[in-house]
mmCIF file of C-alpha atoms and ligand atoms in Angstrom:
data_model
loop_
_atom_site.group_PDB
_atom_site.id
_atom_site.type_symbol
_atom_site.label_atom_id
_atom_site.label_comp_id
_atom_site.label_asym_id
_atom_site.label_seq_id
_atom_site.Cartn_x
_atom_site.Cartn_y
_atom_site.Cartn_z
ATOM 1 C CA MET A 118 -14.023 -18.739 0.921
ATOM 2 C CA ARG A 119 -12.956 -17.973 4.472
ATOM 3 C CA LYS A 120 -15.662 -16.394 6.650
ATOM 4 C CA TYR A 121 -14.715 -12.979 7.958
ATOM 5 C CA LYS A 122 -15.638 -12.464 11.624
ATOM 6 C CA SER A 123 -16.907 -8.939 12.161
ATOM 7 C CA HIS A 124 -18.215 -9.430 15.731
ATOM 8 C CA LYS A 125 -17.905 -11.641 18.790
ATOM 9 C CA SER A 126 -20.229 -12.519 21.642
ATOM 10 C CA VAL A 127 -19.272 -11.085 25.067
ATOM 11 C CA LYS A 128 -21.040 -10.836 28.443
ATOM 12 C CA ASN A 129 -22.308 -7.482 29.722
ATOM 13 C CA LYS A 130 -22.323 -6.482 33.426
ATOM 14 C CA LYS A 131 -25.575 -8.394 33.954
ATOM 15 C CA GLY A 132 -24.009 -11.545 32.513
ATOM 16 C CA GLU A 133 -26.085 -11.340 29.343
ATOM 17 C CA ALA A 134 -24.524 -12.281 26.025
ATOM 18 C CA VAL A 135 -24.203 -9.245 23.780
ATOM 19 C CA ARG A 136 -22.734 -8.745 20.359
ATOM 20 C CA GLN A 137 -19.499 -6.739 20.234
ATOM 21 C CA ASP A 138 -18.532 -5.256 16.901
ATOM 22 C CA LEU A 139 -14.848 -6.029 16.447
ATOM 23 C CA SER A 140 -14.313 -3.080 14.147
ATOM 24 C CA LEU A 141 -15.192 -0.694 16.965
ATOM 25 C CA PHE A 142 -12.841 -2.249 19.455
ATOM 26 C CA GLN A 143 -9.804 -3.390 17.550
ATOM 27 C CA THR A 144 -7.468 -0.692 16.441
ATOM 28 C CA ALA A 145 -4.128 -0.910 14.714
ATOM 29 C CA LYS A 146 -1.178 -0.964 17.081
ATOM 30 C CA ASN A 147 2.443 -0.663 15.986
ATOM 31 C CA MET A 148 1.435 -1.503 12.456
ATOM 32 C CA SER A 149 3.656 0.869 10.552
ATOM 33 C CA THR A 150 6.827 -1.175 10.209
ATOM 34 C CA VAL A 151 6.634 -1.617 6.448
ATOM 35 C CA ALA A 152 5.186 1.848 5.900
ATOM 36 C CA ASP A 153 8.129 3.250 7.881
ATOM 37 C CA LYS A 154 10.465 1.547 5.421
ATOM 38 C CA PHE A 155 8.416 2.935 2.539
ATOM 39 C CA GLU A 156 8.965 6.353 4.062
ATOM 40 C CA GLU A 157 12.728 5.805 4.001
ATOM 41 C CA LEU A 158 12.540 4.863 0.308
ATOM 42 C CA GLY A 159 10.174 7.716 -0.625
ATOM 43 C CA VAL A 160 8.710 6.106 -3.712
ATOM 44 C CA ILE A 161 6.971 2.784 -4.329
ATOM 45 C CA PRO A 162 6.685 1.387 -7.860
ATOM 46 C CA VAL A 163 3.106 0.278 -8.586
ATOM 47 C CA VAL A 164 3.306 -2.753 -10.853
ATOM 48 C CA VAL A 165 0.820 -4.625 -13.005
ATOM 49 C CA LEU A 166 2.327 -7.970 -13.994
ATOM 50 C CA ASN A 167 0.499 -9.804 -16.747
ATOM 51 C CA ASP A 168 3.017 -12.598 -17.020
ATOM 52 C CA VAL A 169 4.816 -14.358 -14.154
ATOM 53 C CA LYS A 170 7.952 -14.631 -16.295
ATOM 54 C CA ASP A 171 8.434 -10.866 -15.917
ATOM 55 C CA ALA A 172 8.386 -10.941 -12.103
ATOM 56 C CA LEU A 173 12.050 -11.730 -11.440
ATOM 57 C CA PRO A 174 13.605 -9.510 -14.151
ATOM 58 C CA LEU A 175 11.430 -6.682 -12.869
ATOM 59 C CA ALA A 176 12.427 -7.279 -9.238
ATOM 60 C CA LYS A 177 16.100 -7.388 -10.270
ATOM 61 C CA ALA A 178 15.761 -4.070 -12.117
ATOM 62 C CA LEU A 179 14.102 -2.431 -9.114
ATOM 63 C CA VAL A 180 16.649 -3.761 -6.627
ATOM 64 C CA GLU A 181 19.588 -2.753 -8.836
ATOM 65 C CA GLY A 182 17.951 0.608 -9.479
ATOM 66 C CA GLY A 183 17.892 1.248 -5.732
ATOM 67 C CA LEU A 184 14.236 0.591 -4.923
ATOM 68 C CA PRO A 185 13.951 -2.803 -3.233
ATOM 69 C CA CYS A 186 10.172 -2.591 -3.061
ATOM 70 C CA ALA A 187 7.029 -2.867 -5.164
ATOM 71 C CA GLU A 188 3.288 -2.706 -4.902
ATOM 72 C CA VAL A 189 2.244 -5.710 -6.982
ATOM 73 C CA THR A 190 -1.389 -5.198 -7.892
ATOM 74 C CA PHE A 191 -3.914 -8.010 -7.645
ATOM 75 C CA ARG A 192 -5.401 -6.926 -10.960
ATOM 76 C CA THR A 193 -4.021 -9.877 -12.844
ATOM 77 C CA GLU A 194 -3.936 -13.633 -12.467
ATOM 78 C CA ALA A 195 -0.139 -13.413 -12.348
ATOM 79 C CA ALA A 196 -0.005 -11.298 -9.175
ATOM 80 C CA GLU A 197 0.001 -14.032 -6.545
ATOM 81 C CA GLU A 198 2.633 -16.249 -8.184
ATOM 82 C CA SER A 199 4.726 -13.177 -9.033
ATOM 83 C CA ILE A 200 4.771 -12.119 -5.375
ATOM 84 C CA LYS A 201 5.720 -15.672 -4.406
ATOM 85 C CA GLN A 202 8.661 -15.777 -6.811
ATOM 86 C CA ILE A 203 9.907 -12.290 -5.954
ATOM 87 C CA HIS A 204 9.716 -13.015 -2.226
ATOM 88 C CA LYS A 205 11.659 -16.255 -2.652
ATOM 89 C CA ALA A 206 14.384 -14.715 -4.809
ATOM 90 C CA TYR A 207 14.576 -11.368 -2.954
ATOM 91 C CA PRO A 208 13.481 -12.054 0.639
ATOM 92 C CA ASP A 209 14.527 -8.572 1.787
ATOM 93 C CA MET A 210 12.451 -6.805 -0.830
ATOM 94 C CA LEU A 211 9.381 -5.061 0.575
ATOM 95 C CA ILE A 212 6.354 -6.340 -1.275
ATOM 96 C CA ALA A 213 2.966 -4.721 -0.957
ATOM 97 C CA ALA A 214 -0.047 -6.423 -2.450
ATOM 98 C CA GLY A 215 -2.039 -3.707 -4.179
ATOM 99 C CA THR A 216 -5.606 -3.473 -5.465
ATOM 100 C CA VAL A 217 -6.644 -5.949 -2.765
ATOM 101 C CA LEU A 218 -10.431 -6.100 -2.875
ATOM 102 C CA THR A 219 -11.355 -9.111 -0.704
ATOM 103 C CA THR A 220 -10.248 -10.723 2.546
ATOM 104 C CA GLU A 221 -9.547 -13.871 0.572
ATOM 105 C CA GLN A 222 -7.006 -11.916 -1.493
ATOM 106 C CA VAL A 223 -5.487 -10.662 1.781
ATOM 107 C CA ASP A 224 -4.822 -14.263 2.820
ATOM 108 C CA ARG A 225 -3.434 -15.219 -0.572
ATOM 109 C CA ALA A 226 -1.196 -12.161 -0.762
ATOM 110 C CA VAL A 227 0.249 -12.676 2.722
ATOM 111 C CA ALA A 228 0.797 -16.400 2.121
ATOM 112 C CA ALA A 229 2.647 -15.504 -1.087
ATOM 113 C CA GLY A 230 4.994 -13.130 0.748
ATOM 114 C CA ALA A 231 3.403 -9.676 0.767
ATOM 115 C CA SER A 232 4.138 -7.797 3.972
ATOM 116 C CA ILE A 233 1.552 -5.034 3.623
ATOM 117 C CA ILE A 234 -1.915 -4.855 2.089
ATOM 118 C CA VAL A 235 -2.851 -1.840 -0.019
ATOM 119 C CA SER A 236 -6.335 -1.157 -1.346
ATOM 120 C CA PRO A 237 -7.561 1.510 -3.748
ATOM 121 C CA GLY A 238 -10.518 2.478 -1.570
ATOM 122 C CA PHE A 239 -11.465 2.300 2.098
ATOM 123 C CA ASP A 240 -13.143 -1.063 2.647
ATOM 124 C CA PRO A 241 -13.863 -1.445 6.398
ATOM 125 C CA GLU A 242 -14.139 -5.222 6.076
ATOM 126 C CA ILE A 243 -10.642 -5.536 4.641
ATOM 127 C CA VAL A 244 -9.140 -3.040 7.086
ATOM 128 C CA ASP A 245 -10.737 -4.692 10.127
ATOM 129 C CA TYR A 246 -9.747 -8.120 8.888
ATOM 130 C CA CYS A 247 -6.107 -7.042 8.534
ATOM 131 C CA ILE A 248 -6.094 -5.375 11.953
ATOM 132 C CA SER A 249 -7.612 -8.458 13.597
ATOM 133 C CA LYS A 250 -4.835 -10.571 12.051
ATOM 134 C CA ASN A 251 -2.085 -8.052 12.765
ATOM 135 C CA ILE A 252 -1.419 -7.624 9.057
ATOM 136 C CA GLU A 253 -0.152 -4.180 8.101
ATOM 137 C CA VAL A 254 -2.665 -2.365 5.918
ATOM 138 C CA CYS A 255 -2.593 0.901 4.000
ATOM 139 C CA PRO A 256 -6.096 1.542 2.669
ATOM 140 C CA GLY A 257 -6.997 4.088 0.058
ATOM 141 C CA ILE A 258 -8.974 7.140 1.058
ATOM 142 C CA VAL A 259 -10.099 10.171 -0.897
ATOM 143 C CA THR A 260 -12.431 12.083 1.445
ATOM 144 C CA PRO A 261 -12.310 13.319 5.047
ATOM 145 C CA SER A 262 -15.072 10.814 5.892
ATOM 146 C CA GLU A 263 -12.913 7.911 4.757
ATOM 147 C CA LEU A 264 -9.878 9.351 6.492
ATOM 148 C CA ALA A 265 -11.954 9.591 9.676
ATOM 149 C CA GLN A 266 -12.675 5.865 9.446
ATOM 150 C CA ALA A 267 -8.967 5.133 9.149
ATOM 151 C CA VAL A 268 -8.058 7.411 12.058
ATOM 152 C CA LYS A 269 -10.759 5.815 14.227
ATOM 153 C CA ARG A 270 -9.051 2.464 13.694
ATOM 154 C CA GLY A 271 -5.669 3.822 14.752
ATOM 155 C CA LEU A 272 -4.101 3.854 11.299
ATOM 156 C CA THR A 273 -1.358 6.402 10.808
ATOM 157 C CA ARG A 274 -0.578 5.741 7.119
ATOM 158 C CA VAL A 275 -3.096 5.767 4.283
ATOM 159 C CA LYS A 276 -3.006 5.862 0.510
ATOM 160 C CA PHE A 277 -4.627 8.806 -1.275
ATOM 161 C CA PHE A 278 -5.982 7.499 -4.564
ATOM 162 C CA PRO A 279 -6.434 8.667 -7.300
ATOM 163 C CA ALA A 280 -4.211 11.503 -6.123
ATOM 164 C CA GLU A 281 -4.064 13.942 -9.024
ATOM 165 C CA ALA A 282 -7.669 13.410 -10.103
ATOM 166 C CA ALA A 283 -8.931 13.812 -6.534
ATOM 167 C CA GLY A 284 -7.371 17.181 -5.779
ATOM 168 C CA GLY A 285 -3.684 16.410 -5.384
ATOM 169 C CA LEU A 286 -1.523 18.225 -2.903
ATOM 170 C CA ALA A 287 -4.125 20.912 -2.093
ATOM 171 C CA MET A 288 -6.626 18.260 -1.025
ATOM 172 C CA ILE A 289 -4.025 16.382 1.039
ATOM 173 C CA LYS A 290 -2.970 19.545 2.878
ATOM 174 C CA ALA A 291 -6.568 20.552 3.579
ATOM 175 C CA MET A 292 -7.516 17.130 4.941
ATOM 176 C CA CYS A 293 -4.383 16.693 7.023
ATOM 177 C CA ALA A 294 -4.931 20.066 8.667
ATOM 178 C CA ALA A 295 -7.886 18.421 10.388
ATOM 179 C CA TYR A 296 -6.481 14.914 10.784
ATOM 180 C CA THR A 297 -3.031 15.546 12.189
ATOM 181 C CA THR A 298 -2.020 11.998 13.134
ATOM 182 C CA VAL A 299 -1.892 10.534 9.647
ATOM 183 C CA LYS A 300 0.576 10.595 6.815
ATOM 184 C CA ILE A 301 -0.342 10.044 3.216
ATOM 185 C CA MET A 302 0.896 7.967 0.271
ATOM 186 C CA PRO A 303 -0.498 9.686 -2.823
ATOM 187 C CA THR A 304 -0.836 7.404 -5.834
ATOM 188 C CA GLY A 305 -2.339 8.003 -9.261
ATOM 189 C CA GLY A 306 -0.901 10.638 -11.570
ATOM 190 C CA ILE A 307 2.442 10.934 -9.766
ATOM 191 C CA SER A 308 5.503 11.017 -12.019
ATOM 192 C CA ALA A 309 9.048 12.350 -12.262
ATOM 193 C CA LYS A 310 7.457 15.698 -13.146
ATOM 194 C CA ASN A 311 5.560 16.247 -9.900
ATOM 195 C CA ILE A 312 6.975 13.871 -7.268
ATOM 196 C CA LYS A 313 9.243 16.553 -5.795
ATOM 197 C CA GLU A 314 6.275 18.826 -5.027
ATOM 198 C CA TYR A 315 4.522 15.970 -3.266
ATOM 199 C CA LEU A 316 7.537 14.822 -1.262
ATOM 200 C CA ALA A 317 8.229 18.385 -0.143
ATOM 201 C CA CYS A 318 5.013 18.204 1.902
ATOM 202 C CA ASP A 319 5.629 16.875 5.411
ATOM 203 C CA LYS A 320 2.239 15.128 5.411
ATOM 204 C CA ILE A 321 3.428 12.743 2.718
ATOM 205 C CA PHE A 322 5.465 9.717 3.723
ATOM 206 C CA CYS A 323 6.021 8.334 0.233
ATOM 207 C CA CYS A 324 4.515 8.364 -3.252
ATOM 208 C CA GLY A 325 3.266 5.441 -5.300
ATOM 209 C CA GLY A 326 3.609 5.490 -9.053
ATOM 210 C CA SER A 327 3.895 3.356 -12.152
ATOM 211 C CA TRP A 328 5.907 5.681 -14.366
ATOM 212 C CA MET A 329 9.152 3.710 -13.999
ATOM 213 C CA VAL A 330 7.454 0.310 -14.411
ATOM 214 C CA LYS A 331 4.926 0.985 -17.188
ATOM 215 C CA GLY A 332 3.228 -2.059 -18.684
ATOM 216 C CA ASP A 333 4.572 -1.424 -22.191
ATOM 217 C CA MET A 334 8.177 -1.412 -20.905
ATOM 218 C CA ILE A 335 7.588 -4.664 -18.985
ATOM 219 C CA LYS A 336 5.938 -6.253 -22.028
ATOM 220 C CA ALA A 337 8.846 -5.211 -24.239
ATOM 221 C CA GLY A 338 11.366 -6.597 -21.736
ATOM 222 C CA GLU A 339 12.959 -3.168 -21.282
ATOM 223 C CA PHE A 340 14.326 -3.958 -17.844
ATOM 224 C CA ASP A 341 17.481 -1.872 -18.323
ATOM 225 C CA LYS A 342 15.264 1.143 -19.005
ATOM 226 C CA ILE A 343 13.206 0.313 -15.912
ATOM 227 C CA LYS A 344 16.425 0.147 -13.883
ATOM 228 C CA GLU A 345 17.559 3.533 -15.222
ATOM 229 C CA MET A 346 14.171 5.169 -14.547
ATOM 230 C CA THR A 347 14.186 3.650 -11.075
ATOM 231 C CA LYS A 348 17.608 5.195 -10.412
ATOM 232 C CA GLU A 349 16.279 8.558 -11.598
ATOM 233 C CA ALA A 350 13.320 8.252 -9.201
ATOM 234 C CA VAL A 351 15.686 7.446 -6.331
ATOM 235 C CA ASN A 352 17.784 10.495 -7.215
ATOM 236 C CA LEU A 353 14.698 12.736 -7.215
ATOM 237 C CA VAL A 354 13.861 11.534 -3.701
ATOM 238 C CA LYS A 355 17.452 12.201 -2.580
ATOM 239 C CA GLU A 356 17.396 15.688 -4.121
ATOM 240 C CA ILE A 357 14.246 16.763 -2.350
ATOM 241 C CA ARG A 358 15.277 15.253 0.950
ATOM 242 C CA SER A 359 18.722 16.830 0.950
ATOM 243 C CA LYS A 360 17.201 20.311 0.941
HETATM 244 C C1 3PG B 80 -2.632 2.615 -10.214
HETATM 245 O O1 3PG B 80 -3.747 2.532 -9.769
HETATM 246 O O2 3PG B 80 -2.269 2.013 -11.216
HETATM 247 C C2 3PG B 80 -1.680 3.421 -9.448
HETATM 248 O O3 3PG B 80 -2.341 4.359 -8.710
HETATM 249 C C3 3PG B 80 -0.639 4.028 -10.316
HETATM 250 O O4 3PG B 80 -1.130 5.137 -10.932
HETATM 251 P P1 3PG B 80 -0.211 5.843 -12.033
HETATM 252 O O5 3PG B 80 -0.167 4.890 -13.202
HETATM 253 O O6 3PG B 80 -0.936 7.115 -12.338
HETATM 254 O O7 3PG B 80 1.128 6.051 -11.406
#
C-alpha cells in the first residue's frame, strides 16, 4: 500500500529542521470544477454496482435520461472496473467515486477514471491526501465540527450524510448560517418526494440519491425504468430551478 505523507521536514528561522504538518498548510484551491458541474445537474445518482456487466447499460440509461453523471460507490468489488468501463465508453460523463475509505482507493478510483472523490464521513487523511495531489474531493460531514475541518482546508463543497437521519434541511440551514462559504450535497433519504424542498435552499448545490438507480432495478435489468426515473428527476430539478 502506498504510504501517505502527512508532514514534511522544513527549516525554521534558526536553520533547524522542524516538522511541518501538511494538513495545516495545504488547502484546496480551485478544486470545485466537478462540483460546479454537479451543481448544474442538480442531482447525482448514487450507484451500487454488484456486477460489472451492469455498468454500461446503467451509464447509457443515465446519459439518455439526461444525467451524465454518477457516484459509483466503492462498496463492491465491481466498482473500480465499472468506473473504468464507464469512463472509456462515456468519457464526458462525470464519475465520482463514492464510499472511498482509504487513500489507496483514491488512487485506484482516479486511475480508473473518477474525477472526484466522495466519502461518507470526514476523514482528514483522505481529504489531505486528495488536496496534496490536486484531486477534487467532497467529503461527508454531519456536524459543525466536521464542517469546520472542511472549511479550514479551503473546501467549498461538502456532502451531508446521512441527510434525512441527521436532521435534514433544518440542520443544513442551521450549520450554514455559521459557515457561510460552503455549499452542501445532502445524500441519504433524498427522493422524488423531497428533493424539491432541498434544492429550494440556496445552501444546497446538488442532491445525491439512489432512488432512480435502486439495486433491485439494476439486478432485474430494468434500465428503461431507470432511464424514465432519471428523466423525472431531471424534470424535478428543472421545475424547482425555473421558479
Ligand atoms: C448511500 O449511502 O447509499 C447514499 O447516501 C444514498 O442514499 P439513499 O439510498 O437514501 O438515496
